[in-house]
mmCIF file of N, CA and C in Angstrom:
data_model
loop_
_atom_site.group_PDB
_atom_site.id
_atom_site.type_symbol
_atom_site.label_atom_id
_atom_site.label_comp_id
_atom_site.label_asym_id
_atom_site.label_seq_id
_atom_site.Cartn_x
_atom_site.Cartn_y
_atom_site.Cartn_z
ATOM 1 N N ILE A 1 12.012 5.828 -8.053
ATOM 2 C CA ILE A 1 11.228 4.426 -8.137
ATOM 3 C C ILE A 1 10.726 4.820 -10.120
ATOM 4 N N THR A 2 10.568 5.762 -9.995
ATOM 5 C CA THR A 2 10.563 5.871 -11.932
ATOM 6 C C THR A 2 10.984 6.869 -12.239
ATOM 7 N N ASP A 3 10.966 6.576 -13.547
ATOM 8 C CA ASP A 3 12.124 7.707 -14.300
ATOM 9 C C ASP A 3 10.685 8.808 -14.286
ATOM 10 N N LYS A 4 11.570 9.758 -15.077
ATOM 11 C CA LYS A 4 10.898 10.965 -15.991
ATOM 12 C C LYS A 4 10.048 11.112 -16.554
ATOM 13 N N ASP A 5 10.192 9.890 -17.833
ATOM 14 C CA ASP A 5 9.334 9.643 -18.780
ATOM 15 C C ASP A 5 7.996 9.120 -18.401
ATOM 16 N N ALA A 6 8.183 8.177 -16.837
ATOM 17 C CA ALA A 6 6.726 7.851 -16.610
ATOM 18 C C ALA A 6 5.705 8.395 -16.691
ATOM 19 N N PRO A 7 4.886 7.597 -17.477
ATOM 20 C CA PRO A 7 2.988 8.266 -17.124
ATOM 21 C C PRO A 7 3.182 9.208 -16.038
ATOM 22 N N PHE A 8 2.100 9.453 -15.562
ATOM 23 C CA PHE A 8 1.401 10.840 -14.590
ATOM 24 C C PHE A 8 0.479 11.437 -14.844
ATOM 25 N N ARG A 9 -0.493 10.427 -13.990
ATOM 26 C CA ARG A 9 -1.954 11.366 -14.601
ATOM 27 C C ARG A 9 -2.600 11.869 -13.027
ATOM 28 N N ILE A 10 -3.811 12.870 -13.131
ATOM 29 C CA ILE A 10 -3.459 12.443 -11.865
ATOM 30 C C ILE A 10 -4.855 11.665 -11.806
ATOM 31 N N GLY A 11 -5.784 11.101 -9.755
ATOM 32 C CA GLY A 11 -6.360 10.103 -9.825
ATOM 33 C C GLY A 11 -6.552 9.056 -10.934
ATOM 34 N N LYS A 12 -4.427 9.111 -10.950
ATOM 35 C CA LYS A 12 -4.533 7.462 -11.507
ATOM 36 C C LYS A 12 -3.598 7.074 -11.121
ATOM 37 N N GLY A 13 -3.996 5.397 -10.166
ATOM 38 C CA GLY A 13 -3.025 4.983 -10.135
ATOM 39 C C GLY A 13 -2.111 4.661 -11.154
ATOM 40 N N GLN A 14 -0.619 3.145 -11.280
ATOM 41 C CA GLN A 14 0.097 2.845 -11.965
ATOM 42 C C GLN A 14 0.384 1.486 -10.625
ATOM 43 N N VAL A 15 -0.374 0.378 -12.392
ATOM 44 C CA VAL A 15 0.222 -0.819 -11.535
ATOM 45 C C VAL A 15 2.106 -1.157 -11.741
ATOM 46 N N MET A 16 2.737 -0.960 -10.644
ATOM 47 C CA MET A 16 4.402 -1.418 -11.090
ATOM 48 C C MET A 16 4.340 -2.385 -10.924
ATOM 49 N N ARG A 17 3.827 -4.291 -10.304
ATOM 50 C CA ARG A 17 4.327 -5.142 -10.443
ATOM 51 C C ARG A 17 2.659 -6.064 -10.428
ATOM 52 N N ASP A 18 2.692 -6.748 -11.622
ATOM 53 C CA ASP A 18 1.284 -7.421 -11.262
ATOM 54 C C ASP A 18 1.861 -9.017 -10.105
ATOM 55 N N GLY A 19 0.872 -9.252 -10.426
ATOM 56 C CA GLY A 19 0.911 -10.175 -8.846
ATOM 57 C C GLY A 19 -0.854 -10.055 -8.143
ATOM 58 N N ASP A 20 -1.275 -12.310 -8.036
ATOM 59 C CA ASP A 20 -1.935 -12.565 -7.718
ATOM 60 C C ASP A 20 -2.862 -12.703 -5.851
ATOM 61 N N ASP A 21 -1.772 -12.870 -5.207
ATOM 62 C CA ASP A 21 -1.951 -12.914 -4.647
ATOM 63 C C ASP A 21 -2.554 -12.200 -2.728
ATOM 64 N N VAL A 22 -1.856 -11.251 -3.232
ATOM 65 C CA VAL A 22 -2.148 -9.712 -2.267
ATOM 66 C C VAL A 22 -1.467 -8.471 -3.137
ATOM 67 N N THR A 23 -2.608 -7.139 -2.690
ATOM 68 C CA THR A 23 -2.180 -6.199 -3.775
ATOM 69 C C THR A 23 -1.695 -5.436 -2.181
ATOM 70 N N LEU A 24 -0.462 -4.756 -2.795
ATOM 71 C CA LEU A 24 0.298 -3.823 -1.776
ATOM 72 C C LEU A 24 0.101 -2.418 -2.883
ATOM 73 N N VAL A 25 -0.679 -1.688 -2.204
ATOM 74 C CA VAL A 25 -1.003 0.147 -1.818
ATOM 75 C C VAL A 25 -0.146 1.106 -1.837
ATOM 76 N N GLY A 26 0.380 1.428 -2.246
ATOM 77 C CA GLY A 26 1.669 2.557 -1.335
ATOM 78 C C GLY A 26 1.376 4.095 -2.342
ATOM 79 N N THR A 27 1.921 4.440 -1.467
ATOM 80 C CA THR A 27 2.098 6.067 -1.763
ATOM 81 C C THR A 27 3.546 7.022 -1.344
ATOM 82 N N GLY A 28 3.583 7.614 -2.293
ATOM 83 C CA GLY A 28 4.950 8.383 -1.794
ATOM 84 C C GLY A 28 6.246 6.999 -1.941
ATOM 85 N N GLN A 29 7.223 7.463 -0.809
ATOM 86 C CA GLN A 29 8.482 7.276 -0.171
ATOM 87 C C GLN A 29 8.339 5.399 0.016
ATOM 88 N N MET A 30 7.058 4.754 0.145
ATOM 89 C CA MET A 30 5.749 3.493 0.330
ATOM 90 C C MET A 30 6.379 2.821 -0.397
ATOM 91 N N VAL A 31 6.257 3.418 -1.634
ATOM 92 C CA VAL A 31 6.185 2.622 -2.701
ATOM 93 C C VAL A 31 7.784 1.898 -3.348
ATOM 94 N N ALA A 32 7.930 2.625 -2.547
ATOM 95 C CA ALA A 32 9.412 2.054 -2.734
ATOM 96 C C ALA A 32 9.355 0.249 -1.465
ATOM 97 N N ALA A 33 9.136 0.774 -0.868
ATOM 98 C CA ALA A 33 9.289 -0.724 0.665
ATOM 99 C C ALA A 33 7.971 -1.659 0.247
ATOM 100 N N CYS A 34 7.385 -1.076 -0.773
ATOM 101 C CA CYS A 34 6.371 -2.504 -1.132
ATOM 102 C C CYS A 34 7.132 -3.306 -2.384
ATOM 103 N N LEU A 35 7.843 -2.521 -3.330
ATOM 104 C CA LEU A 35 8.366 -3.061 -4.240
ATOM 105 C C LEU A 35 9.319 -4.139 -3.096
ATOM 106 N N GLU A 36 9.758 -3.554 -2.199
ATOM 107 C CA GLU A 36 10.618 -4.275 -1.327
ATOM 108 C C GLU A 36 10.114 -5.738 -0.453
ATOM 109 N N ALA A 37 8.947 -5.242 -0.327
ATOM 110 C CA ALA A 37 8.457 -6.497 0.582
ATOM 111 C C ALA A 37 7.539 -7.319 -0.709
ATOM 112 N N ALA A 38 7.466 -7.153 -1.511
ATOM 113 C CA ALA A 38 6.992 -7.886 -3.152
ATOM 114 C C ALA A 38 8.210 -8.404 -3.866
ATOM 115 N N GLU A 39 9.953 -8.219 -3.529
ATOM 116 C CA GLU A 39 10.460 -9.290 -3.737
ATOM 117 C C GLU A 39 10.353 -10.134 -2.140
ATOM 118 N N MET A 40 10.795 -9.697 -0.743
ATOM 119 C CA MET A 40 10.067 -10.727 0.339
ATOM 120 C C MET A 40 9.587 -11.921 -0.262
ATOM 121 N N LEU A 41 8.736 -11.524 -0.498
ATOM 122 C CA LEU A 41 7.385 -12.303 -0.265
ATOM 123 C C LEU A 41 6.787 -13.390 -1.658
ATOM 124 N N LYS A 42 8.060 -12.890 -2.675
ATOM 125 C CA LYS A 42 8.838 -13.560 -3.523
ATOM 126 C C LYS A 42 8.897 -15.070 -2.736
ATOM 127 N N GLU A 43 9.984 -14.104 -2.900
ATOM 128 C CA GLU A 43 10.980 -16.198 -1.350
ATOM 129 C C GLU A 43 9.870 -16.717 -0.526
ATOM 130 N N GLU A 44 9.105 -16.434 -0.282
ATOM 131 C CA GLU A 44 8.448 -16.895 0.009
ATOM 132 C C GLU A 44 7.145 -18.268 -1.008
ATOM 133 N N GLY A 45 7.407 -17.486 -1.868
ATOM 134 C CA GLY A 45 5.714 -18.678 -2.666
ATOM 135 C C GLY A 45 4.585 -17.275 -2.710
ATOM 136 N N VAL A 46 4.834 -16.581 -2.016
ATOM 137 C CA VAL A 46 3.756 -15.564 -2.578
ATOM 138 C C VAL A 46 4.237 -13.947 -3.794
ATOM 139 N N SER A 47 2.778 -14.303 -4.705
ATOM 140 C CA SER A 47 2.842 -12.959 -5.531
ATOM 141 C C SER A 47 1.622 -11.742 -5.448
ATOM 142 N N ALA A 48 2.763 -10.838 -5.291
ATOM 143 C CA ALA A 48 2.496 -9.346 -4.582
ATOM 144 C C ALA A 48 2.485 -8.713 -5.608
ATOM 145 N N ARG A 49 0.834 -8.079 -6.412
ATOM 146 C CA ARG A 49 0.901 -6.735 -6.565
ATOM 147 C C ARG A 49 1.626 -5.509 -6.425
ATOM 148 N N VAL A 50 1.970 -4.492 -6.657
ATOM 149 C CA VAL A 50 2.573 -3.020 -6.576
ATOM 150 C C VAL A 50 1.866 -2.630 -7.198
ATOM 151 N N ILE A 51 1.181 -1.838 -5.832
ATOM 152 C CA ILE A 51 0.658 -0.496 -7.215
ATOM 153 C C ILE A 51 0.844 1.304 -6.465
ATOM 154 N N ASN A 52 0.863 2.230 -6.930
ATOM 155 C CA ASN A 52 1.744 3.184 -6.442
ATOM 156 C C ASN A 52 0.410 4.009 -6.619
ATOM 157 N N ILE A 53 0.334 4.854 -5.240
ATOM 158 C CA ILE A 53 -1.140 5.872 -6.112
ATOM 159 C C ILE A 53 -0.786 7.224 -5.479
ATOM 160 N N SER A 54 -0.709 7.637 -7.027
ATOM 161 C CA SER A 54 0.650 9.277 -6.423
ATOM 162 C C SER A 54 -0.651 10.958 -6.535
ATOM 163 N N THR A 55 -1.078 10.328 -6.166
ATOM 164 C CA THR A 55 -2.980 10.796 -6.259
ATOM 165 C C THR A 55 -3.700 10.424 -4.999
ATOM 166 N N ILE A 56 -4.265 11.084 -4.181
ATOM 167 C CA ILE A 56 -5.167 9.595 -2.832
ATOM 168 C C ILE A 56 -7.084 10.887 -3.410
ATOM 169 N N LYS A 57 -6.086 11.577 -4.681
ATOM 170 C CA LYS A 57 -7.762 13.248 -4.102
ATOM 171 C C LYS A 57 -7.867 13.136 -5.896
ATOM 172 N N PRO A 58 -8.567 13.070 -6.302
ATOM 173 C CA PRO A 58 -9.787 11.374 -6.820
ATOM 174 C C PRO A 58 -8.535 10.581 -6.700
ATOM 175 N N LEU A 59 -9.587 9.739 -5.608
ATOM 176 C CA LEU A 59 -8.903 8.235 -5.190
ATOM 177 C C LEU A 59 -9.012 7.554 -7.118
ATOM 178 N N ASP A 60 -8.208 7.019 -7.776
ATOM 179 C CA ASP A 60 -8.076 5.487 -8.703
ATOM 180 C C ASP A 60 -9.530 3.944 -7.830
ATOM 181 N N GLU A 61 -10.426 4.719 -7.839
ATOM 182 C CA GLU A 61 -10.968 3.715 -7.819
ATOM 183 C C GLU A 61 -10.846 2.372 -8.224
ATOM 184 N N THR A 62 -11.877 2.241 -10.040
ATOM 185 C CA THR A 62 -11.681 1.651 -10.582
ATOM 186 C C THR A 62 -10.078 1.068 -10.781
ATOM 187 N N LEU A 63 -8.902 1.459 -10.037
ATOM 188 C CA LEU A 63 -7.681 0.265 -10.327
ATOM 189 C C LEU A 63 -7.885 -0.630 -9.320
ATOM 190 N N LEU A 64 -8.373 -0.081 -7.726
ATOM 191 C CA LEU A 64 -8.585 -0.660 -6.744
ATOM 192 C C LEU A 64 -9.316 -1.477 -6.734
ATOM 193 N N LEU A 65 -10.659 -1.310 -6.805
ATOM 194 C CA LEU A 65 -11.669 -2.088 -6.891
ATOM 195 C C LEU A 65 -10.931 -3.666 -7.514
ATOM 196 N N ARG A 66 -10.493 -3.954 -9.419
ATOM 197 C CA ARG A 66 -10.005 -5.151 -9.678
ATOM 198 C C ARG A 66 -8.679 -5.502 -8.838
ATOM 199 N N ALA A 67 -8.294 -4.453 -8.202
ATOM 200 C CA ALA A 67 -6.586 -5.051 -7.313
ATOM 201 C C ALA A 67 -7.464 -6.659 -6.416
ATOM 202 N N ALA A 68 -8.714 -5.449 -6.310
ATOM 203 C CA ALA A 68 -9.521 -6.609 -4.645
ATOM 204 C C ALA A 68 -10.336 -7.200 -5.194
ATOM 205 N N GLN A 69 -10.959 -7.576 -6.064
ATOM 206 C CA GLN A 69 -11.581 -7.912 -6.669
ATOM 207 C C GLN A 69 -10.194 -9.324 -6.746
ATOM 208 N N GLU A 70 -9.930 -9.503 -7.420
ATOM 209 C CA GLU A 70 -8.376 -9.893 -8.241
ATOM 210 C C GLU A 70 -7.432 -10.625 -7.194
ATOM 211 N N THR A 71 -7.225 -10.119 -6.167
ATOM 212 C CA THR A 71 -6.376 -10.817 -4.972
ATOM 213 C C THR A 71 -6.895 -11.088 -4.390
ATOM 214 N N GLY A 72 -8.086 -10.688 -3.928
ATOM 215 C CA GLY A 72 -8.646 -11.191 -2.590
ATOM 216 C C GLY A 72 -8.188 -9.793 -0.822
ATOM 217 N N CYS A 73 -7.264 -9.375 -1.672
ATOM 218 C CA CYS A 73 -7.110 -8.364 0.027
ATOM 219 C C CYS A 73 -5.247 -7.795 -0.041
ATOM 220 N N LEU A 74 -6.683 -7.114 0.550
ATOM 221 C CA LEU A 74 -4.771 -4.975 0.286
ATOM 222 C C LEU A 74 -4.342 -5.031 1.190
ATOM 223 N N VAL A 75 -2.825 -4.255 0.988
ATOM 224 C CA VAL A 75 -2.093 -3.719 2.536
ATOM 225 C C VAL A 75 -2.619 -2.386 1.744
ATOM 226 N N THR A 76 -2.511 -1.176 2.719
ATOM 227 C CA THR A 76 -2.114 0.172 2.481
ATOM 228 C C THR A 76 -0.827 0.247 2.710
ATOM 229 N N ALA A 77 -0.068 0.784 2.068
ATOM 230 C CA ALA A 77 1.096 1.432 3.084
ATOM 231 C C ALA A 77 1.309 3.355 2.840
ATOM 232 N N GLU A 78 1.853 3.814 3.739
ATOM 233 C CA GLU A 78 1.659 5.646 4.029
ATOM 234 C C GLU A 78 2.814 6.114 4.045
ATOM 235 N N GLU A 79 3.416 7.183 4.721
ATOM 236 C CA GLU A 79 4.389 7.521 5.711
ATOM 237 C C GLU A 79 3.298 8.804 5.831
ATOM 238 N N HIS A 80 2.776 8.627 6.897
ATOM 239 C CA HIS A 80 1.348 9.671 6.635
ATOM 240 C C HIS A 80 0.087 8.979 8.437
ATOM 241 N N ASN A 81 -0.260 9.616 8.909
ATOM 242 C CA ASN A 81 -1.026 9.346 9.295
ATOM 243 C C ASN A 81 -1.731 8.027 9.413
ATOM 244 N N ARG A 82 -2.483 6.845 9.887
ATOM 245 C CA ARG A 82 -3.412 6.707 9.219
ATOM 246 C C ARG A 82 -4.586 6.443 9.634
ATOM 247 N N LEU A 83 -5.465 8.324 10.000
ATOM 248 C CA LEU A 83 -6.817 8.879 10.072
ATOM 249 C C LEU A 83 -6.835 9.587 8.476
ATOM 250 N N SER A 84 -7.068 9.551 7.753
ATOM 251 C CA SER A 84 -7.614 10.014 6.859
ATOM 252 C C SER A 84 -6.602 10.203 5.676
ATOM 253 N N GLY A 85 -6.343 9.580 5.957
ATOM 254 C CA GLY A 85 -4.527 8.951 4.874
ATOM 255 C C GLY A 85 -4.719 7.823 3.914
ATOM 256 N N LEU A 86 -4.243 7.474 2.732
ATOM 257 C CA LEU A 86 -4.802 7.199 1.708
ATOM 258 C C LEU A 86 -4.928 5.228 1.940
ATOM 259 N N GLY A 87 -5.037 4.855 3.113
ATOM 260 C CA GLY A 87 -5.684 3.889 3.713
ATOM 261 C C GLY A 87 -7.369 3.819 4.836
ATOM 262 N N SER A 88 -7.230 4.699 4.737
ATOM 263 C CA SER A 88 -8.914 5.709 4.903
ATOM 264 C C SER A 88 -9.541 5.610 3.993
ATOM 265 N N ALA A 89 -9.064 6.182 3.205
ATOM 266 C CA ALA A 89 -9.626 6.207 1.152
ATOM 267 C C ALA A 89 -9.759 4.525 0.169
ATOM 268 N N VAL A 90 -8.965 4.333 0.262
ATOM 269 C CA VAL A 90 -9.429 2.609 0.253
ATOM 270 C C VAL A 90 -9.633 2.140 0.552
ATOM 271 N N ALA A 91 -10.346 2.381 2.177
ATOM 272 C CA ALA A 91 -11.236 1.294 2.787
ATOM 273 C C ALA A 91 -12.535 1.914 1.959
ATOM 274 N N THR A 92 -12.640 3.494 2.668
ATOM 275 C CA THR A 92 -13.826 4.242 2.319
ATOM 276 C C THR A 92 -14.344 3.477 0.852
ATOM 277 N N CYS A 93 -13.466 3.244 -0.068
ATOM 278 C CA CYS A 93 -13.924 3.041 -1.027
ATOM 279 C C CYS A 93 -14.239 1.427 -1.910
ATOM 280 N N LEU A 94 -13.591 0.113 -0.321
ATOM 281 C CA LEU A 94 -13.946 -0.588 -0.904
ATOM 282 C C LEU A 94 -15.284 -1.160 0.271
ATOM 283 N N VAL A 95 -15.242 -0.606 1.038
ATOM 284 C CA VAL A 95 -16.011 -1.172 2.741
ATOM 285 C C VAL A 95 -17.890 -1.696 1.342
ATOM 286 N N GLU A 96 -18.113 -0.837 0.824
ATOM 287 C CA GLU A 96 -19.420 -1.355 0.463
ATOM 288 C C GLU A 96 -19.514 -2.289 -0.729
ATOM 289 N N ARG A 97 -18.473 -2.086 -1.172
ATOM 290 C CA ARG A 97 -18.330 -2.824 -2.149
ATOM 291 C C ARG A 97 -17.311 -3.936 -3.083
ATOM 292 N N VAL A 98 -17.434 -3.912 -2.146
ATOM 293 C CA VAL A 98 -15.354 -5.812 -2.187
ATOM 294 C C VAL A 98 -15.194 -6.198 -0.675
ATOM 295 N N LYS A 99 -16.109 -7.032 -0.152
ATOM 296 C CA LYS A 99 -14.964 -7.353 1.537
ATOM 297 C C LYS A 99 -14.004 -8.260 1.023
ATOM 298 N N VAL A 100 -12.793 -7.417 1.732
ATOM 299 C CA VAL A 100 -12.441 -8.372 1.262
ATOM 300 C C VAL A 100 -11.254 -7.941 2.851
ATOM 301 N N PRO A 101 -10.366 -8.470 2.662
ATOM 302 C CA PRO A 101 -9.315 -7.601 4.419
ATOM 303 C C PRO A 101 -8.041 -6.853 4.165
ATOM 304 N N ILE A 102 -8.579 -5.679 4.843
ATOM 305 C CA ILE A 102 -7.363 -4.368 4.178
ATOM 306 C C ILE A 102 -6.541 -4.460 5.202
ATOM 307 N N GLN A 103 -4.984 -4.573 5.517
ATOM 308 C CA GLN A 103 -4.013 -4.083 6.685
ATOM 309 C C GLN A 103 -3.819 -2.393 6.151
ATOM 310 N N ILE A 104 -3.337 -1.453 6.864
ATOM 311 C CA ILE A 104 -3.193 0.298 6.620
ATOM 312 C C ILE A 104 -2.255 -0.269 7.436
ATOM 313 N N ILE A 105 -1.057 0.225 6.614
ATOM 314 C CA ILE A 105 0.368 0.408 7.573
ATOM 315 C C ILE A 105 0.758 1.988 7.455
ATOM 316 N N GLY A 106 1.233 2.229 8.379
ATOM 317 C CA GLY A 106 0.786 4.208 9.027
ATOM 318 C C GLY A 106 1.586 4.329 9.482
ATOM 319 N N MET A 107 1.351 5.743 10.158
ATOM 320 C CA MET A 107 1.661 6.110 11.010
ATOM 321 C C MET A 107 0.640 6.821 12.376
ATOM 322 N N ASP A 108 0.257 5.754 13.541
ATOM 323 C CA ASP A 108 -0.947 5.877 14.123
ATOM 324 C C ASP A 108 -0.612 7.335 14.281
ATOM 325 N N ASP A 109 -1.825 7.726 14.932
ATOM 326 C CA ASP A 109 -2.954 9.149 15.833
ATOM 327 C C ASP A 109 -1.644 9.828 16.271
ATOM 328 N N VAL A 110 -0.316 10.057 16.605
ATOM 329 C CA VAL A 110 0.397 10.638 17.539
ATOM 330 C C VAL A 110 1.225 11.777 16.493
ATOM 331 N N PHE A 111 1.666 12.844 18.168
ATOM 332 C CA PHE A 111 2.398 13.933 17.220
ATOM 333 C C PHE A 111 3.805 13.062 16.894
ATOM 334 N N GLY A 112 4.441 13.980 16.094
ATOM 335 C CA GLY A 112 5.298 13.252 14.500
ATOM 336 C C GLY A 112 6.647 14.058 15.915
ATOM 337 N N GLU A 113 8.054 12.981 14.980
ATOM 338 C CA GLU A 113 8.990 13.955 15.734
ATOM 339 C C GLU A 113 10.174 14.109 14.409
ATOM 340 N N SER A 114 11.225 14.786 14.993
ATOM 341 C CA SER A 114 11.960 14.635 13.681
ATOM 342 C C SER A 114 13.690 14.260 14.751
ATOM 343 N N GLY A 115 13.909 13.584 13.128
ATOM 344 C CA GLY A 115 15.392 12.769 13.772
ATOM 345 C C GLY A 115 15.575 12.272 11.464
ATOM 346 N N GLU A 116 16.479 11.978 11.860
ATOM 347 C CA GLU A 116 16.809 10.771 10.503
ATOM 348 C C GLU A 116 15.940 9.531 10.065
ATOM 349 N N SER A 117 15.443 10.560 8.635
ATOM 350 C CA SER A 117 14.457 9.300 7.904
ATOM 351 C C SER A 117 14.217 8.517 7.974
ATOM 352 N N GLU A 118 15.185 7.488 7.973
ATOM 353 C CA GLU A 118 15.057 5.806 7.809
ATOM 354 C C GLU A 118 14.901 5.989 9.160
ATOM 355 N N GLU A 119 15.886 6.188 10.464
ATOM 356 C CA GLU A 119 15.434 5.746 11.652
ATOM 357 C C GLU A 119 13.886 6.561 12.333
ATOM 358 N N LEU A 120 12.919 7.188 11.184
ATOM 359 C CA LEU A 120 11.711 7.524 11.870
ATOM 360 C C LEU A 120 10.404 6.531 10.886
ATOM 361 N N LEU A 121 11.337 6.471 9.931
ATOM 362 C CA LEU A 121 10.881 4.972 9.363
ATOM 363 C C LEU A 121 10.426 3.620 9.982
ATOM 364 N N VAL A 122 11.709 3.578 10.847
ATOM 365 C CA VAL A 122 11.700 2.114 11.191
ATOM 366 C C VAL A 122 10.634 2.023 12.393
ATOM 367 N N LYS A 123 11.361 3.719 13.219
ATOM 368 C CA LYS A 123 10.303 3.354 14.856
ATOM 369 C C LYS A 123 8.868 3.231 14.688
ATOM 370 N N TYR A 124 8.117 3.603 13.498
ATOM 371 C CA TYR A 124 6.912 3.771 13.183
ATOM 372 C C TYR A 124 6.365 2.726 12.362
ATOM 373 N N GLY A 125 7.332 1.455 11.785
ATOM 374 C CA GLY A 125 7.290 0.294 11.174
ATOM 375 C C GLY A 125 6.676 1.074 9.973
ATOM 376 N N LEU A 126 7.350 1.902 9.297
ATOM 377 C CA LEU A 126 6.693 2.204 7.668
ATOM 378 C C LEU A 126 8.278 1.409 7.581
ATOM 379 N N THR A 127 8.323 0.329 7.251
ATOM 380 C CA THR A 127 9.447 -0.824 6.609
ATOM 381 C C THR A 127 8.636 -1.531 5.591
ATOM 382 N N ALA A 128 9.521 -2.028 4.900
ATOM 383 C CA ALA A 128 9.458 -3.373 4.320
ATOM 384 C C ALA A 128 8.567 -4.169 4.971
ATOM 385 N N GLU A 129 9.341 -4.753 5.511
ATOM 386 C CA GLU A 129 9.352 -5.717 6.945
ATOM 387 C C GLU A 129 8.118 -5.580 7.706
ATOM 388 N N SER A 130 7.918 -4.173 7.943
ATOM 389 C CA SER A 130 6.456 -4.444 8.173
ATOM 390 C C SER A 130 5.363 -4.242 6.655
ATOM 391 N N VAL A 131 5.201 -4.250 6.118
ATOM 392 C CA VAL A 131 4.493 -4.399 4.770
ATOM 393 C C VAL A 131 4.222 -6.284 4.398
ATOM 394 N N VAL A 132 5.776 -7.151 4.626
ATOM 395 C CA VAL A 132 5.749 -8.553 4.581
ATOM 396 C C VAL A 132 4.564 -8.718 5.791
ATOM 397 N N GLU A 133 4.257 -8.676 7.105
ATOM 398 C CA GLU A 133 3.665 -9.078 7.961
ATOM 399 C C GLU A 133 2.338 -8.722 8.068
ATOM 400 N N ALA A 134 1.985 -7.091 7.527
ATOM 401 C CA ALA A 134 0.531 -7.047 7.301
ATOM 402 C C ALA A 134 0.225 -8.126 5.780
ATOM 403 N N ALA A 135 1.235 -8.101 5.064
ATOM 404 C CA ALA A 135 0.284 -8.785 3.387
ATOM 405 C C ALA A 135 -0.008 -10.174 4.253
ATOM 406 N N ARG A 136 0.937 -11.046 4.915
ATOM 407 C CA ARG A 136 0.908 -11.885 6.182
ATOM 408 C C ARG A 136 -0.469 -11.703 6.087
ATOM 409 N N GLN A 137 -0.486 -11.269 7.065
ATOM 410 C CA GLN A 137 -2.521 -10.972 7.928
ATOM 411 C C GLN A 137 -3.112 -11.244 6.794
ATOM 412 N N ALA A 138 -2.795 -9.864 6.101
ATOM 413 C CA ALA A 138 -4.232 -9.883 5.257
ATOM 414 C C ALA A 138 -4.482 -10.921 4.555
ATOM 415 N N MET A 139 -3.211 -12.053 4.081
ATOM 416 C CA MET A 139 -3.786 -12.962 3.462
ATOM 417 C C MET A 139 -4.593 -14.559 4.044
ATOM 418 N N ARG A 140 -3.808 -14.587 5.911
ATOM 419 C CA ARG A 140 -4.595 -15.630 6.280
ATOM 420 C C ARG A 140 -5.646 -14.456 6.356
ATOM 421 N N ARG A 141 -6.327 -13.656 6.833
ATOM 422 C CA ARG A 141 -8.422 -13.079 6.838
ATOM 423 C C ARG A 141 -8.692 -13.355 6.074
ATOM 424 N N ARG A 142 -8.223 -13.653 4.614
ATOM 425 C CA ARG A 142 -9.208 -13.639 3.478
ATOM 426 C C ARG A 142 -10.435 -15.083 3.493
#
């Protein structure tokens, strides 16, 4: 997703793609799924902003608050438990400051399994298609 010269600063997110209708916030390999989802949404006439949050603590609250205000809804995506991960951190950051719908893509609170990475991502709904559907839901709730 990034090259070796891409800036990396602890606590600072990176806007990978600009957009006005919805913000897709990813971490780890889910940033690629968010970028793919943004392309899929573009075909539907939806302009999706994609943000790479490479460090969850400290969280880039300034960037997330601005994105929430500007697009009016967010989707978070992580290959991690939905509890106490990126989605929870973003929701906590925004809940008292900006009233926008948030959809969280992540694993439910279950024991993990072993297997091929791609198979597990599909099994747990950690795909670009899941991000697209979550974006549609978030935009409907605006």
